[in-house]
Coordinates of C-alpha atoms in Angstrom, one line a residue:
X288 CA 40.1 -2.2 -2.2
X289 CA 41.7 0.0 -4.3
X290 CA 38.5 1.7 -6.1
X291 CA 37.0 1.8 -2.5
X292 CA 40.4 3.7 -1.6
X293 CA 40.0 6.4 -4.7
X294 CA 36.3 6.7 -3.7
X295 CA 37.3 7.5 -0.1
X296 CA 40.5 9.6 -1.3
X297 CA 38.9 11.8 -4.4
X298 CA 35.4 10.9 -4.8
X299 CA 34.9 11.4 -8.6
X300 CA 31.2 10.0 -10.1
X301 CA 33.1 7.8 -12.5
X302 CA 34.7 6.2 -9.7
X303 CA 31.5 6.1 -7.7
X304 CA 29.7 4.6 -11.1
X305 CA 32.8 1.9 -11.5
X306 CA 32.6 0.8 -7.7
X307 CA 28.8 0.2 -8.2
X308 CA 29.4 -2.0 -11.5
X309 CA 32.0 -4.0 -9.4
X310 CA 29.9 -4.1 -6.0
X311 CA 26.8 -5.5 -8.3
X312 CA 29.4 -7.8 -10.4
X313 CA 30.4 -9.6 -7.2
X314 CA 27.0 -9.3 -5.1
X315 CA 28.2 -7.6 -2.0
X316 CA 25.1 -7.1 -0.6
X317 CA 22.4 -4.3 -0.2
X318 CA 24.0 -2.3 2.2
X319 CA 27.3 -1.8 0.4
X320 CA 25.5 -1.7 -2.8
X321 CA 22.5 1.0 -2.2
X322 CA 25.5 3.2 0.0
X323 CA 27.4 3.8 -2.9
X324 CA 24.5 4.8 -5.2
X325 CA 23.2 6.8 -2.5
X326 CA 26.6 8.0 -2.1
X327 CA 26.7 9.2 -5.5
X328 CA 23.3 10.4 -5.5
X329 CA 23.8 12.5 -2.8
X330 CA 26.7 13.8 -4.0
X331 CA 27.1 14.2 -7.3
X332 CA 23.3 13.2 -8.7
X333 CA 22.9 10.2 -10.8
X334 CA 22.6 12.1 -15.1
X335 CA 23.7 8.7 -16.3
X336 CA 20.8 6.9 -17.4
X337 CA 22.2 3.1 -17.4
X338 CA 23.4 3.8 -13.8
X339 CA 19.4 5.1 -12.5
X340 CA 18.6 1.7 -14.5
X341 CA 20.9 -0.3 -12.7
X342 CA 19.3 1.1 -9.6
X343 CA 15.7 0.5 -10.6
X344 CA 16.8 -3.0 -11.4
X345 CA 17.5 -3.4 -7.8
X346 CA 14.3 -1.5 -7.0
X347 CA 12.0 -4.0 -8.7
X348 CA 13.7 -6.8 -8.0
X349 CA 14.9 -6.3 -3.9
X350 CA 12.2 -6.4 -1.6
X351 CA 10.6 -3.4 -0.2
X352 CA 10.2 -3.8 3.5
X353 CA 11.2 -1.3 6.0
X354 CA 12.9 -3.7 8.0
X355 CA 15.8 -4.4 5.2
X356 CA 19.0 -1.6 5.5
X357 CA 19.1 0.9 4.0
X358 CA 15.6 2.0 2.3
X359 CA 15.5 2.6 -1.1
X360 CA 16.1 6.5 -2.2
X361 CA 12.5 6.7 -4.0
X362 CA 13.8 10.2 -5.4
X363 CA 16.1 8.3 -7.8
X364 CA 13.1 6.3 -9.4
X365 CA 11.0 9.4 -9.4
X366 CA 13.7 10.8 -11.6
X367 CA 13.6 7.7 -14.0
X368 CA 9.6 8.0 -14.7
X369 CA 10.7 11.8 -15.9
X370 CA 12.5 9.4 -18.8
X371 CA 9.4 8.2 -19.3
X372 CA 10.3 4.1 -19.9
X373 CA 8.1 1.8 -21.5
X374 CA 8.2 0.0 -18.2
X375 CA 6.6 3.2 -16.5
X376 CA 3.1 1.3 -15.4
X377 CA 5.2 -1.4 -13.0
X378 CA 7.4 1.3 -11.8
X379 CA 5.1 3.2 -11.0
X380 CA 2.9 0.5 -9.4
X381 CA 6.2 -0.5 -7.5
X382 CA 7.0 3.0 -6.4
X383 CA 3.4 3.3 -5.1
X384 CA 3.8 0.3 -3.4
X385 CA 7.1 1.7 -1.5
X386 CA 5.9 4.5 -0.7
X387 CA 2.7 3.3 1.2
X388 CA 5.8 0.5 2.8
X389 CA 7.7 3.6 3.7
X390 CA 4.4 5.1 5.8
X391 CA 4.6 8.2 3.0
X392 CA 0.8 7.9 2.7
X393 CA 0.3 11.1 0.6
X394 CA 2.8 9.8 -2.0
X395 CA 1.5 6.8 -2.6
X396 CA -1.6 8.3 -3.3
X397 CA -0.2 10.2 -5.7
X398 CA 1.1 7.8 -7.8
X399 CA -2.0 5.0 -7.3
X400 CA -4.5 8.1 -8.7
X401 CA -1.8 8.6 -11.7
X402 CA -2.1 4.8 -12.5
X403 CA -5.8 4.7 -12.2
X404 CA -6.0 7.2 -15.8
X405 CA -3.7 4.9 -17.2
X406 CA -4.6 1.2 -16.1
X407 CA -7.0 -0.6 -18.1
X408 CA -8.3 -3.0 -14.7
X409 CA -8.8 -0.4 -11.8
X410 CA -10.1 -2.3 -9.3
X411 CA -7.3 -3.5 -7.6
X412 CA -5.9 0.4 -7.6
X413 CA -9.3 1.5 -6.3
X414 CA -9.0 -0.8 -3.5
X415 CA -5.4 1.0 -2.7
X416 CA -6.6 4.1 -3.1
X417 CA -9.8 3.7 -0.8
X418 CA -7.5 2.3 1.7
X419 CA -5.6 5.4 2.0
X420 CA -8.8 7.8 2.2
X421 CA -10.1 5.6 5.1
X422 CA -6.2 5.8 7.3
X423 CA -5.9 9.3 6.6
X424 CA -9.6 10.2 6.8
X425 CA -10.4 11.7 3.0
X426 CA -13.4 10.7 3.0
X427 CA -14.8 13.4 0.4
X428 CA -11.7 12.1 -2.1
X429 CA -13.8 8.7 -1.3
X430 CA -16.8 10.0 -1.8
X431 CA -15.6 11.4 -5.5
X432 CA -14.5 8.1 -6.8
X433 CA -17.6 6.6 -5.6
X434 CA -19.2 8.7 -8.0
X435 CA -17.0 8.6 -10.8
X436 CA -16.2 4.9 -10.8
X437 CA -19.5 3.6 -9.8
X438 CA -19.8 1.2 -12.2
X439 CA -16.3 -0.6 -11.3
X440 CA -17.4 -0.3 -6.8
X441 CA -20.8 -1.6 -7.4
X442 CA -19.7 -5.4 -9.1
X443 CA -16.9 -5.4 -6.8
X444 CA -17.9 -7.0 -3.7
X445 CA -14.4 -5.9 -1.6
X446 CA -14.9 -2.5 -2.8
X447 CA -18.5 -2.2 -1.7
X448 CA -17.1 -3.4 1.9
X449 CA -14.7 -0.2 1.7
X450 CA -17.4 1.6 0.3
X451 CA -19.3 0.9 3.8
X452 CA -16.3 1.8 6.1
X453 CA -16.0 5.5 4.1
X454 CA -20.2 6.0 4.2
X455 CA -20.0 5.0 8.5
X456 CA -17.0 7.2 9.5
X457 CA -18.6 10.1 7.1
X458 CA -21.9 9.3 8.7
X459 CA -23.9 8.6 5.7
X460 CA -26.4 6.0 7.2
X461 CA -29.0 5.9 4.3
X462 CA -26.4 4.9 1.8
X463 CA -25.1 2.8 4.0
X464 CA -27.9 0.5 4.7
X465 CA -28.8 0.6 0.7
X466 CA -25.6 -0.8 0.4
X467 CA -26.2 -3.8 2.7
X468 CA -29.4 -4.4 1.4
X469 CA -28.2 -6.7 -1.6
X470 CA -29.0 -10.5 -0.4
X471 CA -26.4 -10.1 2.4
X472 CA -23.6 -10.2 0.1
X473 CA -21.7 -7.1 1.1
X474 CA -22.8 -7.8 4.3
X475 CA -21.4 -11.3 4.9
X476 CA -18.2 -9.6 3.0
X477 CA -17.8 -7.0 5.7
X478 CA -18.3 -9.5 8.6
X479 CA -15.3 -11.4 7.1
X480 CA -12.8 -8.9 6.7
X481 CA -13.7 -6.8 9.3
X482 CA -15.7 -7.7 11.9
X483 CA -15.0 -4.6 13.9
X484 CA -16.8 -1.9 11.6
X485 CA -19.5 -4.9 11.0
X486 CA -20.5 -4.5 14.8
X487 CA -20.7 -1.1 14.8
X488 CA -22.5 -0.5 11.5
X489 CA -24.9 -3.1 12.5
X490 CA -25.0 -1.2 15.6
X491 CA -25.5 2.2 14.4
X492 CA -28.0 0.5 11.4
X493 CA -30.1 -0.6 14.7
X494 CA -30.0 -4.4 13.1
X495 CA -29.3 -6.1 16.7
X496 CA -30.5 -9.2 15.5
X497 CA -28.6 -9.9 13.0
X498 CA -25.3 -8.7 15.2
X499 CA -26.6 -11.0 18.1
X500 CA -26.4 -14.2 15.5
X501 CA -22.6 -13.3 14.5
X502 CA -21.6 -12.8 17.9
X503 CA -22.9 -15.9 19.4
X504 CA -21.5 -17.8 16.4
X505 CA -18.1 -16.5 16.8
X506 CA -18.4 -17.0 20.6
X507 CA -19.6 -20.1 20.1
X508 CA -16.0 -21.3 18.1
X509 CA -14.0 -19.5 20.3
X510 CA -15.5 -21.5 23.0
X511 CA -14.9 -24.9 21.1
X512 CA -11.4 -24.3 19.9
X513 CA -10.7 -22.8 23.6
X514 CA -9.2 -19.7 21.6
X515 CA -8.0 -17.3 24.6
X516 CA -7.4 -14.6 22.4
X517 CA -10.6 -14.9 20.1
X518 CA -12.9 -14.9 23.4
X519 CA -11.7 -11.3 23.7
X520 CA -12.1 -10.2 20.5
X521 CA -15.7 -11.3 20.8
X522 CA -15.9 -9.9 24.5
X523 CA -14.8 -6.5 22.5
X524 CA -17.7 -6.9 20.2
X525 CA -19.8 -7.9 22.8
X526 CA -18.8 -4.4 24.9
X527 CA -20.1 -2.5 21.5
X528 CA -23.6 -3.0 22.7
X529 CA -23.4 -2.6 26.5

């Protein structure tokens, strides 16, 4: 009570940097714990680096979701990458991750495409990366990696299926029915994780036969589980050709 008191009286970043040790000592909880560093932050800036540390500690360890108060100030971990740690890979993974949590789209690409010259197993980055391009519509960035990474997309069966999303919305038809045309495998992907584009690729491919077996399949269970909300997702597929 007393620190709290000197903080609140003649804020000082010592003071600031003492009430944090003691918050974290006793585990008073996020909200009182992230205040004061943002606190200080805000005020002062954080130049001591066992106190941004501390606070990427926290970061890596407290999870990420919007939902938990208050958010994480991603500004002070931005500043502990410029100190270039040997932990930099998994912060900056983490900090990718927060700020694609944090609906900061553009950022998060940033950092994914700055661990992709640096990670020695892309795929699961690629997969990030492409998933941005298709929310915020970039599909000629897409279209680049496809090109430059080709050799990565094409013996990944999950990247191919995101491969097929970026070649239908750009309207690349050709490419896209070369892509299905491998045994059905990228195909039968696609129809798993998202049967939506499936329909209306299969739709725009003209390939109403193969559509018309999936949809009376999946009506089919639906009927047999009596799943209400399943019967119209399939009456939505069903509406995609008339």
């Amino acid at each position: 009570k007393e620190l709290e008191g000197l903080v609140l009286t003649y804020s000082h970043p010592k003071s600031l940097e003492k009430l944090i040790d003691l918050y974290m000592l006793r585990n008073v909880g996020r909200e009182k714990i992230l205040g004061a560093f943002h606190e200080l932050w805000m005020t002062f800036g954080i130049d001591n680096p066992k106190t941004v540390s501390k606070y990427v500690s926290l970061f890596m360890k407290w999870e990420l979701s919007s939902r938990e108060e208050p958010e994480f100030e991603l500004a002070i971990i931005e500043k502990y990458l410029e100190l270039n740690p040997e932990d930099m890979i998994a912060i900056e993974r983490r900090l990718a991750e927060a700020y694609k949590e944090y609906d900061q789209s553009e950022m998060a690409l940033e950092h994914y495409l700055r661990l992709l010259d640096v990670v020695k197993e892309k795929s699961e980055i690629l997969g990030e990366i492409l998933d941005i391009c298709i929310k915020k519509e970039l599909y000629g960035d897409a279209m680049g990696l496809f090109e430059k990474y080709s050799d990565i997309i094409d013996a990944d069966v999950s990247l191919r299926v995101k491969k097929v999303e970026v070649m239908f919305k750009a309207g690349k038809l050709q490419e896209m029915g070369e892509l299905l045309d491998d045994g059905g495998v990228t195909e039968r992907e696609l129809f798993d994780e998202n049967p939506h584009v499936y329909f209306n690729v299969m739709k725009r491919l003209g390939r109403l036969e193969e559509a018309d077996k999936k949809l009376n399949m999946m009506l089919n269970e639906a009927l047999s589980r009596g799943d209400a909300k399943r019967l119209r997702e399939v009456g939505a597929f069903y509406s995609i050709f008339g």
